[in-house]
Amino acid sequence: MGFDTSTLKYDDRGLIPCIAQDAEGGEVLMMAWMNAEAVARTLESGRVTYWSRSRQSFWIKGESSGHVQELVDLRVDCDRDCLLALVRQTGPACHTNRRSCFYTALRDGDEVELMKPMTE
Amino acid sequence: MGFDTSTLKYDDRGLIPCIAQDAEGGEVLMMAWMNAEAVARTLESGRVTYWSRSRQSFWIKGESSGHVQELVDLRVDCDRDCLLALVRQTGPACHTNRRSCFYTALRDGDEVELMKPMTE
């Protein structure tokens, strides 16, 4: 028996946010959205699969770029309306080629770039 | 000059999700929502302040419980529609008295409780 994805709480678009965290180093890599079917596919395949709001389609992370996220553990929060995916990330998680999408710090009114795009 | 909070992308409710991560250990503690004013208050006060969707009011984390989140660094993602707050968390972040809200793992169709409520 698989996990019953209907027990999670989705927003009015049928989506739940999912935070991806590096299972080893603990770095928060990105946040994206899943629908119930994306949650099921992620659990079944072990490949983190989001729902792309802009393309309105499933988005198997890294399918075109090769920057896949292998699922290590999927966790749900106390309110059942947010997911945390611990992953093994190949290469950059961000479409800007940076390891993490959270590369900009807001400090004293300025924006500070914390990391550069990765070179392959 | 403070940070211009209007440069962030909010959803149709005027909210942006904010992930709270332990600045030291790297544990993801919780995810909650901010509006532009909550972002400004968080940056100005150094006390992480969310917008409570259920109470429709500002929610200075730990104001009643004492389980405050002291801001160490606030980061924005590449799409400017998600925040990551690195914090010093006093006590549990979760209202269930657990350190993190993400205490339930989804494994082989079962839900596994990973941590117990903290005792004070």
Tab-separated table of C-alpha atoms in Angstrom:
chain	number	residue	atom	x	y	z
A	1	MET	CA	0.000	0.000	0.000
A	2	GLY	CA	1.328	3.388	-0.952
A	3	PHE	CA	0.858	6.579	1.001
A	4	ASP	CA	-2.629	8.105	0.742
A	5	THR	CA	-1.829	11.497	-0.788
A	6	SER	CA	-5.395	12.723	-0.154
A	7	THR	CA	-4.518	13.034	3.556
A	8	LEU	CA	-2.343	16.081	2.790
A	9	LYS	CA	-3.740	19.604	2.659
A	10	TYR	CA	-3.569	21.314	-0.702
A	11	ASP	CA	-4.317	24.947	-1.478
A	12	ASP	CA	-7.169	26.093	-3.712
A	13	ARG	CA	-5.055	25.228	-6.759
A	14	GLY	CA	-4.592	21.681	-5.441
A	15	LEU	CA	-0.928	22.329	-4.624
A	16	ILE	CA	1.335	21.853	-1.610
A	17	PRO	CA	4.750	23.518	-1.234
A	18	CYS	CA	7.776	21.243	-1.040
A	19	ILE	CA	11.141	22.387	0.328
A	20	ALA	CA	14.165	20.506	-1.031
A	21	GLN	CA	17.075	20.165	1.375
A	22	ASP	CA	20.450	18.568	0.737
A	23	ALA	CA	20.314	15.335	2.753
A	24	GLU	CA	24.015	15.451	3.482
A	25	GLY	CA	25.064	19.074	3.977
A	26	GLY	CA	21.662	20.360	5.100
A	27	GLU	CA	21.590	23.245	2.627
A	28	VAL	CA	18.102	24.394	1.632
A	29	LEU	CA	18.168	24.145	-2.152
A	30	MET	CA	14.794	25.322	-3.432
A	31	MET	CA	11.054	25.393	-2.882
A	32	ALA	CA	8.573	24.278	-5.503
A	33	TRP	CA	5.047	22.904	-5.668
A	34	MET	CA	3.503	19.456	-5.921
A	35	ASN	CA	-0.004	18.245	-6.539
A	36	ALA	CA	-1.253	14.916	-5.155
A	37	GLU	CA	-0.079	13.013	-8.217
A	38	ALA	CA	3.393	14.596	-8.032
A	39	VAL	CA	3.659	13.487	-4.394
A	40	ALA	CA	2.687	9.943	-5.406
A	41	ARG	CA	5.150	9.892	-8.313
A	42	THR	CA	7.940	11.223	-6.095
A	43	LEU	CA	7.359	8.495	-3.508
A	44	GLU	CA	7.021	5.743	-6.116
A	45	SER	CA	9.932	6.711	-8.349
A	46	GLY	CA	12.363	8.184	-5.816
A	47	ARG	CA	12.885	11.036	-8.294
A	48	VAL	CA	11.575	14.315	-6.970
A	49	THR	CA	8.713	15.423	-9.213
A	50	TYR	CA	7.062	18.824	-8.941
A	51	TRP	CA	4.103	20.423	-10.642
A	52	SER	CA	5.172	23.326	-12.815
A	53	ARG	CA	2.699	26.158	-12.351
A	54	SER	CA	4.018	28.043	-15.380
A	55	ARG	CA	3.966	25.044	-17.718
A	56	GLN	CA	1.000	23.313	-16.027
A	57	SER	CA	2.736	19.970	-16.275
A	58	PHE	CA	4.716	17.517	-14.209
A	59	TRP	CA	8.330	18.499	-13.758
A	60	ILE	CA	10.688	15.650	-12.996
A	61	LYS	CA	13.528	17.671	-11.549
A	62	GLY	CA	16.625	17.337	-13.714
A	63	GLU	CA	14.886	15.452	-16.519
A	64	SER	CA	16.225	17.854	-19.134
A	65	SER	CA	19.187	19.362	-17.258
A	66	GLY	CA	20.478	16.197	-15.601
A	67	HIS	CA	20.396	18.001	-12.269
A	68	VAL	CA	18.230	15.345	-10.666
A	69	GLN	CA	17.033	15.126	-7.096
A	70	GLU	CA	17.122	11.625	-5.703
A	71	LEU	CA	14.696	11.328	-2.806
A	72	VAL	CA	16.246	10.281	0.502
A	73	ASP	CA	13.292	11.019	2.795
A	74	LEU	CA	9.976	12.852	2.419
A	75	ARG	CA	8.544	14.574	5.476
A	76	VAL	CA	5.277	16.344	6.176
A	77	ASP	CA	4.754	19.112	8.708
A	78	CYS	CA	2.377	19.215	11.677
A	79	ASP	CA	-0.346	20.957	9.655
A	80	ARG	CA	0.083	18.553	6.726
A	81	ASP	CA	0.252	21.527	4.362
A	82	CYS	CA	3.993	21.607	3.643
A	83	LEU	CA	6.518	18.967	2.594
A	84	LEU	CA	10.256	18.674	3.162
A	85	ALA	CA	12.185	16.501	0.714
A	86	LEU	CA	15.652	15.431	1.774
A	87	VAL	CA	17.499	14.827	-1.467
A	88	ARG	CA	20.732	13.892	-3.117
A	89	GLN	CA	21.147	16.767	-5.560
A	90	THR	CA	23.226	16.273	-8.681
A	91	GLY	CA	24.840	19.589	-9.645
A	92	PRO	CA	22.996	22.870	-9.163
A	93	ALA	CA	19.380	22.929	-7.966
A	94	CYS	CA	18.778	26.431	-9.322
A	95	HIS	CA	18.034	27.248	-12.963
A	96	THR	CA	20.705	29.972	-12.672
A	97	ASN	CA	23.232	27.133	-12.233
A	98	ARG	CA	23.776	27.898	-8.574
A	99	ARG	CA	23.715	25.135	-6.014
A	100	SER	CA	20.759	26.716	-4.187
A	101	CYS	CA	18.026	29.116	-5.272
A	102	PHE	CA	18.530	31.063	-2.026
A	103	TYR	CA	21.751	32.779	-3.054
A	104	THR	CA	20.703	36.338	-2.231
A	105	ALA	CA	20.837	37.727	1.306
A	106	LEU	CA	18.934	40.854	2.362
A	107	ARG	CA	21.325	42.783	4.580
A	108	ASP	CA	20.992	46.417	5.679
A	109	GLY	CA	18.816	47.270	2.695
A	110	ASP	CA	21.257	45.700	0.252
A	111	GLU	CA	21.120	42.463	-1.664
A	112	VAL	CA	24.257	40.385	-1.253
A	113	GLU	CA	25.032	37.567	-3.698
A	114	LEU	CA	26.280	34.640	-1.646
A	115	MET	CA	27.247	32.207	-4.378
A	116	LYS	CA	28.214	32.140	-8.006
A	117	PRO	CA	26.919	29.831	-10.739
A	118	MET	CA	28.641	26.447	-10.752
A	119	THR	CA	31.019	25.577	-13.545
A	120	GLU	CA	30.884	22.048	-14.877
B	1	MET	CA	17.434	52.854	3.663
B	2	GLY	CA	15.614	49.644	4.417
B	3	PHE	CA	14.930	46.884	1.951
B	4	ASP	CA	12.141	47.620	-0.542
B	5	THR	CA	9.682	44.827	0.251
B	6	SER	CA	7.606	45.624	-2.839
B	7	THR	CA	10.341	44.019	-4.968
B	8	LEU	CA	9.305	40.567	-3.709
B	9	LYS	CA	6.581	38.526	-5.385
B	10	TYR	CA	3.507	37.859	-3.283
B	11	ASP	CA	0.639	35.531	-4.088
B	12	ASP	CA	-2.943	36.693	-4.669
B	13	ARG	CA	-3.409	36.973	-0.910
B	14	GLY	CA	-0.367	39.251	-0.688
B	15	LEU	CA	1.705	36.538	1.005
B	16	ILE	CA	5.126	34.968	0.482
B	17	PRO	CA	6.233	31.682	2.084
B	18	CYS	CA	9.161	31.814	4.487
B	19	ILE	CA	11.174	28.749	5.480
B	20	ALA	CA	12.838	28.935	8.891
B	21	GLN	CA	16.124	27.055	9.203
B	22	ASP	CA	18.303	26.663	12.280
B	23	ALA	CA	21.329	28.841	11.531
B	24	GLU	CA	23.668	26.568	13.424
B	25	GLY	CA	22.536	22.965	12.931
B	26	GLY	CA	20.844	23.504	9.566
B	27	GLU	CA	17.586	21.819	10.576
B	28	VAL	CA	14.515	23.030	8.693
B	29	LEU	CA	12.182	24.102	11.487
B	30	MET	CA	8.973	25.298	9.873
B	31	MET	CA	7.377	27.147	6.991
B	32	ALA	CA	4.952	30.011	7.463
B	33	TRP	CA	3.787	33.080	5.565
B	34	MET	CA	4.694	36.745	5.548
B	35	ASN	CA	3.139	39.774	3.955
B	36	ALA	CA	5.236	42.800	2.942
B	37	GLU	CA	4.839	44.425	6.343
B	38	ALA	CA	5.890	41.226	8.145
B	39	VAL	CA	9.038	41.108	5.990
B	40	ALA	CA	9.792	44.728	6.902
B	41	ARG	CA	9.161	44.120	10.606
B	42	THR	CA	11.348	41.001	10.577
B	43	LEU	CA	14.248	42.895	8.996
B	44	GLU	CA	13.857	45.901	11.285
B	45	SER	CA	13.326	44.090	14.567
B	46	GLY	CA	15.461	40.981	14.045
B	47	ARG	CA	12.534	39.000	15.456
B	48	VAL	CA	10.953	36.751	12.866
B	49	THR	CA	7.389	37.948	12.304
B	50	TYR	CA	4.879	36.052	10.205
B	51	TRP	CA	1.347	36.781	9.070
B	52	SER	CA	-1.123	34.381	10.630
B	53	ARG	CA	-3.624	33.329	7.983
B	54	SER	CA	-5.993	31.840	10.565
B	55	ARG	CA	-5.938	34.828	12.913
B	56	GLN	CA	-5.392	37.418	10.153
B	57	SER	CA	-2.846	39.229	12.276
B	58	PHE	CA	0.888	39.622	12.684
B	59	TRP	CA	2.504	36.769	14.532
B	60	ILE	CA	5.762	37.607	16.250
B	61	LYS	CA	7.092	34.089	16.617
B	62	GLY	CA	7.426	33.174	20.297
B	63	GLU	CA	5.713	36.311	21.584
B	64	SER	CA	3.349	34.286	23.745
B	65	SER	CA	5.285	31.000	24.012
B	66	GLY	CA	8.772	32.453	24.460
B	67	HIS	CA	9.972	30.252	21.594
B	68	VAL	CA	11.356	33.178	19.662
B	69	GLN	CA	13.231	33.158	16.388
B	70	GLU	CA	16.106	35.593	16.294
B	71	LEU	CA	16.950	36.448	12.692
B	72	VAL	CA	20.504	35.661	11.621
B	73	ASP	CA	20.094	36.121	7.865
B	74	LEU	CA	17.152	36.548	5.493
B	75	ARG	CA	17.495	35.215	1.959
B	76	VAL	CA	15.314	35.403	-1.118
B	77	ASP	CA	15.219	32.859	-3.912
B	78	CYS	CA	15.908	33.353	-7.617
B	79	ASP	CA	12.225	33.913	-8.405
B	80	ARG	CA	11.813	36.312	-5.477
B	81	ASP	CA	8.708	34.396	-4.398
B	82	CYS	CA	10.109	32.461	-1.432
B	83	LEU	CA	12.158	33.475	1.621
B	84	LEU	CA	14.608	31.540	3.761
B	85	ALA	CA	15.166	32.815	7.305
B	86	LEU	CA	18.231	31.540	9.112
B	87	VAL	CA	17.365	31.798	12.772
B	88	ARG	CA	18.444	31.183	16.314
B	89	GLN	CA	15.467	29.231	17.634
B	90	THR	CA	14.733	29.243	21.342
B	91	GLY	CA	13.130	25.921	22.320
B	92	PRO	CA	10.723	24.168	19.962
B	93	ALA	CA	9.617	25.801	16.719
B	94	CYS	CA	6.499	23.634	16.428
B	95	HIS	CA	3.261	24.249	18.338
B	96	THR	CA	3.350	20.529	19.247
B	97	ASN	CA	6.481	21.340	21.273
B	98	ARG	CA	8.763	19.544	18.869
B	99	ARG	CA	11.946	21.193	17.662
B	100	SER	CA	10.766	21.094	14.033
B	101	CYS	CA	7.331	20.920	12.418
B	102	PHE	CA	8.689	18.301	9.996
B	103	TYR	CA	8.719	15.409	12.452
B	104	THR	CA	6.795	12.925	10.311
B	105	ALA	CA	8.444	10.893	7.562
B	106	LEU	CA	6.472	9.170	4.804
B	107	ARG	CA	8.098	5.769	4.352
B	108	ASP	CA	6.674	2.764	2.493
B	109	GLY	CA	3.114	3.998	2.960
B	110	ASP	CA	3.604	4.506	6.698
B	111	GLU	CA	4.043	7.654	8.731
B	112	VAL	CA	7.062	7.510	11.014
B	113	GLU	CA	7.356	9.928	13.941
B	114	LEU	CA	10.956	11.105	14.015
B	115	MET	CA	10.975	13.202	17.162
B	116	LYS	CA	9.100	13.591	20.417
B	117	PRO	CA	7.897	16.810	22.044
B	118	MET	CA	10.622	18.585	23.988
B	119	THR	CA	10.473	18.666	27.772
B	120	GLU	CA	11.426	21.910	29.432
